[in-house]
Amino acid sequence: FCLCLFQAKSCICHMCGAHLNRLHSCLYCVFFGCFTKKHIHEHAKTKRHNLAIDLLYGGIYCFMCQDYIYDKDMEQIAKEEQRKAWKLQAFTPTVVSHYQCTMTGIGEKYSTWEPTKRELELLRHNPKRRKITTNCTIGLRGLINLGNTCFMNCIVQALTHTPLLRDFFLSDRHKCEMQSPSSCLVCEMSTLFQEFYSGHRSPHIPYRLLHLVWTHARHLAGYEQQDAHEFLIAALDVLHRHCKGDDNGKKANNPNHCNCIIDQIFTGGLQSDVTCQVCHGVSTTIDPFWDISLDLPGSSTPFWPLSPGSDGSVVNGESHVSGTTTLTDCLRRFTRPEHLGSSAKIKCSGCHSYQESTKQLTMKKLPIVACFHLKRFEHSAKLRRKITTYVSFPLELDMTPFMASSKESRMNGQYQQPTDSLNNDNKYSLFAVVNHQGTLESGHYTSFIRQHKDQWFKCDDAIITKASIKDVLDSEGYLLFYHKQFLEYE
């Protein structure tokens, strides 16, 4: 390893002749290949030589695991060889100079930190570590409004406090393959996460993010007030497209499905069952979704209560509910069977003719982050208005009743409590709420974010203030963000 490290003329990729691109040496035969251009990968696949060593750091890469292997003995050998290389560097200035020009240098500044005996002793006597406490402000940072950009600021606050997304960016998992990284929204989001969790308290100015949004989502360009929900979907779309160069984005066997971090966290599967009213044959399709848009009482869309024992009635296409409408009510309505009527007949594959049918939506696959969009802005040919109906939403949400697997627990469109409500995989915790104050023509977006358990803050552009759980649950609610409970570890 030490010899290869400094005899640069011999240490080149056997396929492209490059000194750069993270050279790896095959551990089965004499072959050098660059990792960035995947030449070592091609060699491993062709020859079935599944182990290679990184010539810069000495790590062992397994092509079957698609990851570096940690081995204590190998790590110790790599450290010893690095020390020899540093000593050799002092006596071979010509070789080192050439190597530094081609490999951007190697030296003491790249060595891993190891505590001294004195430091180990201090650590043993001081077991307390830095952690998030009730008074900790890490991750809390305001955002300057750059001219009606509160719609962007509130979504940024929600995304930067999404637990698994935060972990992805703070562990530097993104590998940019765009020709111009300065135009990559994922790179900018990575920088943004570092800014948020740097400990700085002064408000951040997201001018680069705004410029990239205008560049990649031109319908959002300009200084007019935009819809926060529309911005969320546009941001996820651009992040998804720019993440496709990452390793996980390439692993998906299905070309229509990406396994990038955005899809891993936000994508769910919505099942649509269309049932023929004559032969009762069922046609099923499953479509991906990033969010669920829910109708509200007070809209021109007919709405009626589906709560157990509710005595509400439908008058003039609007439901008059005894008590407060809940998020669960909205979800029950969303997943109820709907008769499509004689004007929307479909060709039944069983009857081989056009027949009336019913349609029912259920959740086939739940995302890690479930985002609910309460449809408060109504745009139709006759009217444009904001619906201010209060909808109660919980801190904890169980999605089991709305799963495709629980469909049989609902009879004739009426809700029944499923017998198995202990499925922890379907349980969620609220971690962010986006609110809109004002009218359709003139309004302002703010957000509530959960820093850690039961610690909530209100984000109003550059101003961050502590909030109570009551403040959060009493808010009007426009976008609700829930995270799977079993994947949270704060």
CSV table of C-alpha atoms in Angstrom, one decimal:
chain,number,residue,atom,x,y,z
A,1,PHE,CA,0.0,0.0,0.0
A,2,CYS,CA,2.7,2.4,1.0
A,3,LEU,CA,4.8,1.6,-2.2
A,4,CYS,CA,1.8,2.0,-4.5
A,5,LEU,CA,0.8,5.2,-2.8
A,6,PHE,CA,4.0,7.0,-3.9
A,7,GLN,CA,5.1,5.3,-7.0
A,8,ALA,CA,2.4,7.3,-8.9
A,9,LYS,CA,3.6,6.2,-12.4
A,10,SER,CA,2.6,2.6,-11.6
A,11,CYS,CA,-0.5,3.6,-9.6
A,12,ILE,CA,-2.9,4.6,-12.4
A,13,CYS,CA,-6.3,3.3,-13.6
A,14,HIS,CA,-5.7,0.5,-16.0
A,15,MET,CA,-8.7,1.5,-18.0
A,16,CYS,CA,-8.5,5.3,-18.4
A,17,GLY,CA,-4.9,6.0,-17.1
A,18,ALA,CA,-6.1,8.5,-14.5
A,19,HIS,CA,-4.3,9.2,-11.2
A,20,LEU,CA,-7.5,10.8,-9.7
A,21,ASN,CA,-11.0,9.4,-9.1
A,22,ARG,CA,-10.3,7.5,-5.9
A,23,LEU,CA,-8.0,4.7,-7.2
A,24,HIS,CA,-8.7,1.2,-5.8
A,25,SER,CA,-6.5,-1.9,-6.2
A,26,CYS,CA,-8.1,-5.3,-6.7
A,27,LEU,CA,-7.2,-7.8,-3.9
A,28,TYR,CA,-7.4,-10.8,-6.2
A,29,CYS,CA,-5.1,-9.7,-9.1
A,30,VAL,CA,-2.8,-6.8,-10.2
A,31,PHE,CA,-5.4,-4.3,-11.3
A,32,PHE,CA,-5.9,-0.6,-10.5
A,33,GLY,CA,-9.2,1.1,-11.3
A,34,CYS,CA,-10.9,4.4,-10.5
A,35,PHE,CA,-13.9,4.3,-8.2
A,36,THR,CA,-15.6,7.5,-9.5
A,37,LYS,CA,-15.8,6.4,-13.1
A,38,LYS,CA,-16.8,2.9,-11.9
A,39,HIS,CA,-13.8,1.2,-13.7
A,40,ILE,CA,-13.0,-0.9,-10.6
A,41,HIS,CA,-16.7,-1.8,-10.4
A,42,GLU,CA,-16.6,-3.1,-14.0
A,43,HIS,CA,-13.5,-5.2,-13.2
A,44,ALA,CA,-15.2,-6.6,-10.1
A,45,LYS,CA,-18.3,-7.5,-12.1
A,46,THR,CA,-16.4,-9.1,-15.0
A,47,LYS,CA,-13.8,-11.0,-13.0
A,48,ARG,CA,-16.0,-11.6,-9.9
A,49,HIS,CA,-13.2,-10.1,-7.8
A,50,ASN,CA,-15.4,-8.6,-5.1
A,51,LEU,CA,-12.7,-7.0,-2.8
A,52,ALA,CA,-10.6,-3.9,-3.5
A,53,ILE,CA,-8.5,-1.5,-1.4
A,54,ASP,CA,-8.8,2.2,-1.4
A,55,LEU,CA,-5.2,3.4,-2.2
A,56,LEU,CA,-5.7,6.8,-0.5
A,57,TYR,CA,-7.2,5.7,2.9
A,58,GLY,CA,-6.7,1.9,3.0
A,59,GLY,CA,-10.3,1.0,3.3
A,60,ILE,CA,-11.5,-2.4,2.0
A,61,TYR,CA,-14.5,-2.2,-0.3
A,62,CYS,CA,-16.9,-5.2,-0.9
A,63,PHE,CA,-18.8,-5.1,-4.2
A,64,MET,CA,-21.3,-7.7,-3.0
A,65,CYS,CA,-22.2,-5.6,0.1
A,66,GLN,CA,-21.7,-2.3,-1.9
A,67,ASP,CA,-20.0,-0.8,1.1
A,68,TYR,CA,-16.7,-0.5,2.9
A,69,ILE,CA,-15.9,-3.2,5.4
A,70,TYR,CA,-14.8,-2.3,8.9
A,71,ASP,CA,-12.2,-4.6,10.2
A,72,LYS,CA,-10.1,-3.7,13.3
A,73,ASP,CA,-6.9,-5.5,12.1
A,74,MET,CA,-7.1,-4.0,8.6
A,75,GLU,CA,-7.7,-0.5,10.0
A,76,GLN,CA,-4.6,-0.9,12.1
A,77,ILE,CA,-2.5,-2.0,9.1
A,78,ALA,CA,-3.8,1.0,7.1
A,79,LYS,CA,-2.8,3.4,9.9
A,80,GLU,CA,0.7,1.9,10.1
A,81,GLU,CA,1.2,2.1,6.3
A,82,GLN,CA,0.0,5.8,6.4
A,83,ARG,CA,2.6,6.6,9.1
A,84,LYS,CA,5.2,5.0,6.8
A,85,ALA,CA,3.9,7.1,3.9
A,86,TRP,CA,4.2,10.3,5.9
A,87,LYS,CA,7.8,9.4,6.9
A,88,LEU,CA,8.6,8.6,3.3
A,89,GLN,CA,7.0,12.0,2.3
A,90,ALA,CA,9.7,13.8,4.2
A,91,PHE,CA,12.5,12.1,2.2
A,92,THR,CA,11.0,12.0,-1.3
A,93,PRO,CA,10.0,15.6,-2.1
A,94,THR,CA,10.0,14.9,-5.9
A,95,VAL,CA,7.6,12.0,-5.7
A,96,VAL,CA,5.4,13.6,-3.1
A,97,SER,CA,5.1,16.8,-5.1
A,98,HIS,CA,3.9,14.9,-8.2
A,99,TYR,CA,1.5,12.9,-6.0
A,100,GLN,CA,0.1,16.0,-4.3
A,101,CYS,CA,-0.5,17.6,-7.7
A,102,THR,CA,-2.5,14.5,-8.8
A,103,MET,CA,-4.2,13.4,-5.6
A,104,THR,CA,-4.7,16.7,-3.9
A,105,GLY,CA,-2.2,15.7,-1.2
A,106,ILE,CA,-2.0,13.4,1.8
A,107,GLY,CA,-0.6,14.2,5.2
A,108,GLU,CA,-1.1,14.6,8.9
A,109,LYS,CA,-4.2,16.7,8.4
A,110,TYR,CA,-6.1,13.7,7.0
A,111,SER,CA,-5.2,11.4,9.9
A,112,THR,CA,-8.1,10.2,12.1
A,113,TRP,CA,-8.3,11.6,15.6
A,114,GLU,CA,-7.6,9.2,18.4
A,115,PRO,CA,-7.8,10.3,22.1
A,116,THR,CA,-4.6,10.2,24.1
A,117,LYS,CA,-4.5,8.4,27.4
A,118,ARG,CA,-5.0,11.7,29.2
A,119,GLU,CA,-8.1,12.5,27.1
A,120,LEU,CA,-9.5,9.0,27.7
A,121,GLU,CA,-9.1,9.6,31.4
A,122,LEU,CA,-11.0,12.9,31.2
A,123,LEU,CA,-13.8,11.3,29.1
A,124,ARG,CA,-14.2,8.5,31.7
A,125,HIS,CA,-14.4,11.1,34.5
A,126,ASN,CA,-16.8,13.3,32.5
A,127,PRO,CA,-19.5,11.0,31.1
A,128,LYS,CA,-21.9,13.8,30.1
A,129,ARG,CA,-22.0,14.5,26.4
A,130,ARG,CA,-23.5,17.4,24.5
A,131,LYS,CA,-27.1,16.6,23.8
A,132,ILE,CA,-30.4,18.4,23.0
A,133,THR,CA,-31.9,19.7,26.2
A,134,THR,CA,-35.0,21.8,26.9
A,135,ASN,CA,-32.9,24.9,26.6
A,136,CYS,CA,-30.9,23.9,23.6
A,137,THR,CA,-31.4,26.0,20.4
A,138,ILE,CA,-29.5,23.8,18.0
A,139,GLY,CA,-31.4,23.5,14.7
A,140,LEU,CA,-33.5,26.6,15.4
A,141,ARG,CA,-32.8,29.4,12.9
A,142,GLY,CA,-35.0,32.1,11.4
A,143,LEU,CA,-35.1,32.8,7.6
A,144,ILE,CA,-35.1,36.3,6.1
A,145,ASN,CA,-38.2,37.1,4.0
A,146,LEU,CA,-36.8,38.1,0.6
A,147,GLY,CA,-40.1,39.6,-0.6
A,148,ASN,CA,-43.3,37.5,-0.2
A,149,THR,CA,-41.1,34.3,0.4
A,150,CYS,CA,-42.9,33.2,3.6
A,151,PHE,CA,-44.4,30.3,1.5
A,152,MET,CA,-40.8,29.0,1.0
A,153,ASN,CA,-39.5,29.7,4.5
A,154,CYS,CA,-42.3,27.7,6.2
A,155,ILE,CA,-41.6,24.6,4.0
A,156,VAL,CA,-37.8,24.9,4.6
A,157,GLN,CA,-38.5,24.9,8.3
A,158,ALA,CA,-40.6,21.7,8.0
A,159,LEU,CA,-38.0,19.9,5.8
A,160,THR,CA,-35.0,20.9,7.9
A,161,HIS,CA,-36.8,19.4,11.0
A,162,THR,CA,-37.7,16.1,9.2
A,163,PRO,CA,-35.7,13.6,11.3
A,164,LEU,CA,-34.5,11.1,8.6
A,165,LEU,CA,-34.0,13.9,6.0
A,166,ARG,CA,-31.9,15.7,8.6
A,167,ASP,CA,-29.8,12.6,9.3
A,168,PHE,CA,-29.2,12.1,5.6
A,169,PHE,CA,-27.9,15.5,4.9
A,170,LEU,CA,-25.9,15.9,8.1
A,171,SER,CA,-24.1,12.6,7.4
A,172,ASP,CA,-23.0,14.0,3.9
A,173,ARG,CA,-24.7,11.2,2.0
A,174,HIS,CA,-25.4,13.1,-1.3
A,175,LYS,CA,-22.9,12.4,-4.1
A,176,CYS,CA,-23.5,15.1,-6.7
A,177,GLU,CA,-23.0,14.1,-10.4
A,178,MET,CA,-24.3,17.3,-12.0
A,179,GLN,CA,-21.9,19.1,-14.3
A,180,SER,CA,-22.5,22.2,-12.3
A,181,PRO,CA,-22.9,21.5,-8.6
A,182,SER,CA,-23.9,25.2,-8.0
A,183,SER,CA,-27.1,24.4,-9.9
A,184,CYS,CA,-27.9,21.3,-7.8
A,185,LEU,CA,-30.8,21.9,-5.3
A,186,VAL,CA,-29.7,18.9,-3.2
A,187,CYS,CA,-26.3,20.4,-2.7
A,188,GLU,CA,-27.9,23.7,-1.6
A,189,MET,CA,-30.2,21.8,0.8
A,190,SER,CA,-27.1,20.1,2.2
A,191,THR,CA,-25.5,23.5,2.8
A,192,LEU,CA,-28.8,24.7,4.3
A,193,PHE,CA,-28.9,21.9,6.8
A,194,GLN,CA,-25.3,22.7,7.8
A,195,GLU,CA,-26.3,26.3,8.3
A,196,PHE,CA,-29.3,25.3,10.4
A,197,TYR,CA,-27.4,23.0,12.7
A,198,SER,CA,-24.2,25.0,12.9
A,199,GLY,CA,-25.2,26.7,16.1
A,200,HIS,CA,-25.5,30.2,14.6
A,201,ARG,CA,-28.4,32.2,15.9
A,202,SER,CA,-28.6,35.0,13.3
A,203,PRO,CA,-31.3,34.6,10.7
A,204,HIS,CA,-30.2,32.9,7.5
A,205,ILE,CA,-30.7,34.5,4.1
A,206,PRO,CA,-31.8,31.8,1.6
A,207,TYR,CA,-31.1,33.8,-1.5
A,208,ARG,CA,-29.3,30.9,-3.3
A,209,LEU,CA,-32.2,28.5,-2.5
A,210,LEU,CA,-34.6,31.1,-3.9
A,211,HIS,CA,-32.5,31.5,-7.1
A,212,LEU,CA,-32.4,27.7,-7.6
A,213,VAL,CA,-36.2,27.4,-7.1
A,214,TRP,CA,-36.8,30.1,-9.7
A,215,THR,CA,-34.3,28.3,-12.1
A,216,HIS,CA,-35.8,24.8,-11.8
A,217,ALA,CA,-39.5,25.7,-11.1
A,218,ARG,CA,-40.1,28.7,-13.2
A,219,HIS,CA,-43.8,28.8,-12.4
A,220,LEU,CA,-42.8,29.9,-8.9
A,221,ALA,CA,-40.4,32.7,-10.1
A,222,GLY,CA,-41.2,36.3,-9.2
A,223,TYR,CA,-42.1,38.2,-6.0
A,224,GLU,CA,-45.8,37.3,-5.9
A,225,GLN,CA,-47.1,35.3,-3.0
A,226,GLN,CA,-47.1,31.6,-3.9
A,227,ASP,CA,-48.9,28.6,-2.4
A,228,ALA,CA,-46.8,26.7,0.2
A,229,HIS,CA,-48.3,23.4,-0.9
A,230,GLU,CA,-47.4,24.0,-4.5
A,231,PHE,CA,-43.8,25.0,-3.4
A,232,LEU,CA,-43.5,21.8,-1.3
A,233,ILE,CA,-44.4,19.6,-4.3
A,234,ALA,CA,-42.2,21.5,-6.7
A,235,ALA,CA,-39.2,21.3,-4.2
A,236,LEU,CA,-39.7,17.6,-3.7
A,237,ASP,CA,-39.8,17.1,-7.5
A,238,VAL,CA,-36.6,19.0,-8.1
A,239,LEU,CA,-34.8,17.3,-5.2
A,240,HIS,CA,-36.0,13.9,-6.5
A,241,ARG,CA,-34.6,14.7,-10.0
A,242,HIS,CA,-31.3,16.0,-8.6
A,243,CYS,CA,-31.0,13.0,-6.3
A,244,LYS,CA,-31.1,10.4,-9.1
A,245,GLY,CA,-27.3,10.5,-9.4
A,246,ASP,CA,-27.0,9.2,-5.8
A,247,ASP,CA,-26.2,5.5,-5.4
A,248,ASN,CA,-29.6,4.7,-4.0
A,249,GLY,CA,-31.3,6.5,-6.8
A,250,LYS,CA,-29.5,4.1,-9.3
A,251,LYS,CA,-30.3,0.9,-7.5
A,252,ALA,CA,-34.0,0.7,-8.3
A,253,ASN,CA,-34.6,-2.1,-10.8
A,254,ASN,CA,-37.9,-0.5,-12.0
A,255,PRO,CA,-37.0,2.5,-14.2
A,256,ASN,CA,-40.3,4.2,-13.2
A,257,HIS,CA,-39.4,4.1,-9.5
A,258,CYS,CA,-36.6,5.9,-7.8
A,259,ASN,CA,-35.1,4.9,-4.5
A,260,CYS,CA,-33.5,8.3,-3.7
A,261,ILE,CA,-33.8,9.8,-0.2
A,262,ILE,CA,-36.9,11.8,-1.2
A,263,ASP,CA,-38.8,8.8,-2.4
A,264,GLN,CA,-37.6,6.7,0.5
A,265,ILE,CA,-39.1,9.3,3.0
A,266,PHE,CA,-42.0,10.9,1.2
A,267,THR,CA,-43.4,8.4,-1.3
A,268,GLY,CA,-46.4,6.2,-0.5
A,269,GLY,CA,-48.6,4.0,-2.6
A,270,LEU,CA,-52.3,4.9,-3.1
A,271,GLN,CA,-54.6,1.9,-4.1
A,272,SER,CA,-57.6,2.6,-6.2
A,273,ASP,CA,-60.3,-0.2,-6.4
A,274,VAL,CA,-63.0,0.2,-9.0
A,275,THR,CA,-65.8,-2.3,-8.6
A,276,CYS,CA,-68.3,-3.1,-11.3
A,277,GLN,CA,-71.9,-2.9,-10.0
A,278,VAL,CA,-73.1,-5.8,-12.2
A,279,CYS,CA,-70.5,-8.5,-11.9
A,280,HIS,CA,-68.7,-7.1,-8.8
A,281,GLY,CA,-65.3,-7.5,-10.6
A,282,VAL,CA,-62.6,-5.3,-9.1
A,283,SER,CA,-59.9,-3.4,-11.1
A,284,THR,CA,-57.0,-2.3,-8.9
A,285,THR,CA,-54.3,0.3,-9.6
A,286,ILE,CA,-51.6,1.6,-7.3
A,287,ASP,CA,-50.2,5.1,-7.8
A,288,PRO,CA,-47.3,6.9,-5.9
A,289,PHE,CA,-48.0,10.0,-3.9
A,290,TRP,CA,-46.1,12.5,-1.9
A,291,ASP,CA,-49.0,14.0,-0.1
A,292,ILE,CA,-52.7,13.5,0.5
A,293,SER,CA,-55.1,16.4,-0.3
A,294,LEU,CA,-58.3,16.3,1.8
A,295,ASP,CA,-61.6,18.1,1.2
A,296,LEU,CA,-63.1,20.2,4.0
A,297,PRO,CA,-66.6,20.9,5.2
A,298,GLY,CA,-67.7,24.2,3.7
A,299,SER,CA,-66.3,23.5,0.3
A,300,SER,CA,-68.5,23.2,-2.8
A,301,THR,CA,-67.5,19.5,-2.9
A,302,PRO,CA,-70.2,17.5,-1.0
A,303,PHE,CA,-68.9,16.5,2.5
A,304,TRP,CA,-70.7,14.5,5.2
A,305,PRO,CA,-69.6,13.1,8.5
A,306,LEU,CA,-68.5,9.5,8.8
A,307,SER,CA,-67.8,9.4,12.5
A,308,PRO,CA,-69.3,6.6,14.5
A,309,GLY,CA,-72.7,7.6,15.9
A,310,SER,CA,-72.7,11.0,14.3
A,311,ASP,CA,-76.1,12.6,13.8
A,312,GLY,CA,-74.9,15.2,11.3
A,313,SER,CA,-76.9,15.8,8.1
A,314,VAL,CA,-76.1,17.0,4.6
A,315,VAL,CA,-77.9,20.2,3.6
A,316,ASN,CA,-77.3,22.0,0.3
A,317,GLY,CA,-74.2,19.9,-0.3
A,318,GLU,CA,-72.6,21.0,2.9
A,319,SER,CA,-72.4,18.9,6.0
A,320,HIS,CA,-73.5,20.2,9.4
A,321,VAL,CA,-71.5,18.2,11.9
A,322,SER,CA,-72.4,17.9,15.5
A,323,GLY,CA,-69.0,18.8,17.0
A,324,THR,CA,-65.7,19.5,15.5
A,325,THR,CA,-64.5,18.0,12.2
A,326,THR,CA,-61.3,16.0,12.8
A,327,LEU,CA,-58.4,14.9,10.5
A,328,THR,CA,-59.8,11.4,10.9
A,329,ASP,CA,-63.1,12.5,9.6
A,330,CYS,CA,-61.4,13.9,6.5
A,331,LEU,CA,-59.5,10.6,6.0
A,332,ARG,CA,-62.6,8.5,6.4
A,333,ARG,CA,-64.3,10.6,3.7
A,334,PHE,CA,-61.2,10.3,1.5
A,335,THR,CA,-61.2,6.5,1.8
A,336,ARG,CA,-65.0,5.9,1.5
A,337,PRO,CA,-66.5,4.1,-1.5
A,338,GLU,CA,-67.8,6.6,-4.1
A,339,HIS,CA,-70.5,5.8,-6.6
A,340,LEU,CA,-69.2,7.1,-10.0
A,341,GLY,CA,-72.7,7.4,-11.5
A,342,SER,CA,-74.2,6.8,-14.9
A,343,SER,CA,-72.2,9.6,-16.5
A,344,ALA,CA,-68.8,7.9,-15.6
A,345,LYS,CA,-69.3,4.3,-16.7
A,346,ILE,CA,-66.2,2.2,-17.3
A,347,LYS,CA,-65.6,-0.8,-19.5
A,348,CYS,CA,-65.7,-3.8,-17.2
A,349,SER,CA,-63.1,-6.5,-18.0
A,350,GLY,CA,-65.5,-9.1,-16.7
A,351,CYS,CA,-68.8,-7.9,-18.4
A,352,HIS,CA,-66.9,-6.6,-21.5
A,353,SER,CA,-69.3,-3.7,-21.5
A,354,TYR,CA,-69.7,-0.2,-20.0
A,355,GLN,CA,-71.2,-0.4,-16.5
A,356,GLU,CA,-71.7,1.8,-13.5
A,357,SER,CA,-69.1,1.3,-10.7
A,358,THR,CA,-67.8,2.4,-7.3
A,359,LYS,CA,-64.4,3.6,-6.6
A,360,GLN,CA,-62.5,3.4,-3.3
A,361,LEU,CA,-59.1,4.7,-2.3
A,362,THR,CA,-56.9,3.2,0.4
A,363,MET,CA,-53.3,3.2,1.5
A,364,LYS,CA,-51.3,0.3,0.0
A,365,LYS,CA,-48.0,1.6,1.2
A,366,LEU,CA,-47.4,4.3,3.9
A,367,PRO,CA,-44.6,6.8,3.5
A,368,ILE,CA,-42.2,7.5,6.4
A,369,VAL,CA,-43.4,11.1,6.3
A,370,ALA,CA,-47.1,11.5,5.7
A,371,CYS,CA,-48.1,15.0,4.6
A,372,PHE,CA,-51.7,16.0,4.7
A,373,HIS,CA,-52.9,19.0,2.6
A,374,LEU,CA,-56.1,20.5,3.8
A,375,LYS,CA,-57.7,22.0,0.8
A,376,ARG,CA,-58.4,25.5,2.1
A,377,PHE,CA,-58.1,27.4,-1.2
A,378,GLU,CA,-61.0,26.8,-3.5
A,379,HIS,CA,-60.7,27.8,-7.1
A,380,SER,CA,-63.7,27.2,-9.4
A,381,ALA,CA,-65.4,28.9,-12.3
A,382,LYS,CA,-67.9,30.6,-10.0
A,383,LEU,CA,-65.8,31.5,-7.0
A,384,ARG,CA,-62.4,31.8,-5.5
A,385,ARG,CA,-62.2,31.7,-1.7
A,386,LYS,CA,-60.5,30.5,1.4
A,387,ILE,CA,-62.2,27.9,3.6
A,388,THR,CA,-61.5,28.6,7.3
A,389,THR,CA,-63.2,25.6,8.8
A,390,TYR,CA,-61.4,24.4,11.9
A,391,VAL,CA,-60.1,20.8,11.7
A,392,SER,CA,-58.8,19.1,14.8
A,393,PHE,CA,-55.7,17.1,14.3
A,394,PRO,CA,-53.9,14.8,16.8
A,395,LEU,CA,-50.3,14.7,18.0
A,396,GLU,CA,-50.3,10.9,17.3
A,397,LEU,CA,-52.1,9.3,14.4
A,398,ASP,CA,-52.8,5.7,13.6
A,399,MET,CA,-53.3,5.1,9.8
A,400,THR,CA,-54.3,1.4,10.2
A,401,PRO,CA,-58.0,2.0,9.5
A,402,PHE,CA,-57.1,3.5,6.1
A,403,MET,CA,-54.9,0.8,4.9
A,404,ALA,CA,-55.9,-1.5,2.0
A,405,SER,CA,-55.4,-4.4,4.3
A,406,SER,CA,-58.1,-3.0,6.6
A,407,LYS,CA,-60.6,-2.5,3.9
A,408,GLU,CA,-62.7,-5.4,5.0
A,409,SER,CA,-63.2,-3.7,8.3
A,410,ARG,CA,-65.4,-1.0,6.7
A,411,MET,CA,-68.8,-2.2,5.6
A,412,ASN,CA,-71.0,-0.2,3.2
A,413,GLY,CA,-68.8,2.8,3.5
A,414,GLN,CA,-69.2,3.1,7.3
A,415,TYR,CA,-66.2,3.1,9.6
A,416,GLN,CA,-65.7,0.3,12.0
A,417,GLN,CA,-62.8,0.1,14.5
A,418,PRO,CA,-60.3,-2.6,13.2
A,419,THR,CA,-59.6,-5.4,15.6
A,420,ASP,CA,-55.9,-5.0,15.1
A,421,SER,CA,-55.1,-1.4,16.1
A,422,LEU,CA,-51.7,-2.3,17.6
A,423,ASN,CA,-49.7,-2.1,14.4
A,424,ASN,CA,-46.8,0.2,15.3
A,425,ASP,CA,-45.7,0.4,11.7
A,426,ASN,CA,-48.7,2.6,10.9
A,427,LYS,CA,-48.4,5.0,13.8
A,428,TYR,CA,-47.2,8.5,13.3
A,429,SER,CA,-46.2,11.6,15.4
A,430,LEU,CA,-46.8,15.2,14.4
A,431,PHE,CA,-43.6,17.2,13.8
A,432,ALA,CA,-44.5,20.2,11.7
A,433,VAL,CA,-47.6,22.3,10.9
A,434,VAL,CA,-47.9,25.0,8.2
A,435,ASN,CA,-50.5,27.7,8.7
A,436,HIS,CA,-52.0,30.4,6.5
A,437,GLN,CA,-53.4,33.6,8.0
A,438,GLY,CA,-55.4,36.1,6.0
A,439,THR,CA,-57.4,35.9,2.8
A,440,LEU,CA,-56.9,34.3,-0.6
A,441,GLU,CA,-55.6,37.6,-2.0
A,442,SER,CA,-53.6,38.7,1.0
A,443,GLY,CA,-52.1,36.3,3.5
A,444,HIS,CA,-49.0,35.2,5.4
A,445,TYR,CA,-47.5,31.7,6.1
A,446,THR,CA,-46.0,30.6,9.4
A,447,SER,CA,-45.1,27.2,10.7
A,448,PHE,CA,-44.8,25.2,14.0
A,449,ILE,CA,-41.9,22.8,14.2
A,450,ARG,CA,-41.1,20.2,16.8
A,451,GLN,CA,-37.4,20.5,17.8
A,452,HIS,CA,-37.6,17.3,19.9
A,453,LYS,CA,-40.3,15.6,22.0
A,454,ASP,CA,-42.9,18.0,23.3
A,455,GLN,CA,-40.7,21.0,22.5
A,456,TRP,CA,-42.4,23.2,19.8
A,457,PHE,CA,-41.5,26.5,18.3
A,458,LYS,CA,-43.3,29.0,16.0
A,459,CYS,CA,-41.4,30.1,12.9
A,460,ASP,CA,-42.5,33.4,11.5
A,461,ASP,CA,-39.8,34.1,8.9
A,462,ALA,CA,-36.8,35.5,10.9
A,463,ILE,CA,-38.6,35.3,14.3
A,464,ILE,CA,-38.5,32.0,16.3
A,465,THR,CA,-40.6,31.9,19.5
A,466,LYS,CA,-41.4,29.0,21.9
A,467,ALA,CA,-44.9,27.6,21.5
A,468,SER,CA,-47.1,25.3,23.5
A,469,ILE,CA,-48.7,22.1,22.3
A,470,LYS,CA,-52.0,23.9,22.7
A,471,ASP,CA,-50.8,26.7,20.4
A,472,VAL,CA,-50.0,24.0,17.8
A,473,LEU,CA,-53.3,22.0,18.1
A,474,ASP,CA,-55.5,25.1,18.2
A,475,SER,CA,-54.0,26.5,14.9
A,476,GLU,CA,-56.0,26.4,11.7
A,477,GLY,CA,-53.7,23.9,9.9
A,478,TYR,CA,-53.0,23.9,6.2
A,479,LEU,CA,-50.2,21.3,5.8
A,480,LEU,CA,-49.7,18.7,8.5
A,481,PHE,CA,-46.5,16.7,8.6
A,482,TYR,CA,-46.4,13.3,10.5
A,483,HIS,CA,-43.4,11.0,10.9
A,484,LYS,CA,-43.5,7.2,11.5
A,485,GLN,CA,-43.0,6.7,15.2
A,486,PHE,CA,-40.7,3.6,15.1
A,487,LEU,CA,-38.2,5.4,12.9
A,488,GLU,CA,-37.8,8.4,15.2
A,489,TYR,CA,-34.8,8.4,17.5
A,490,GLU,CA,-34.1,11.8,18.9
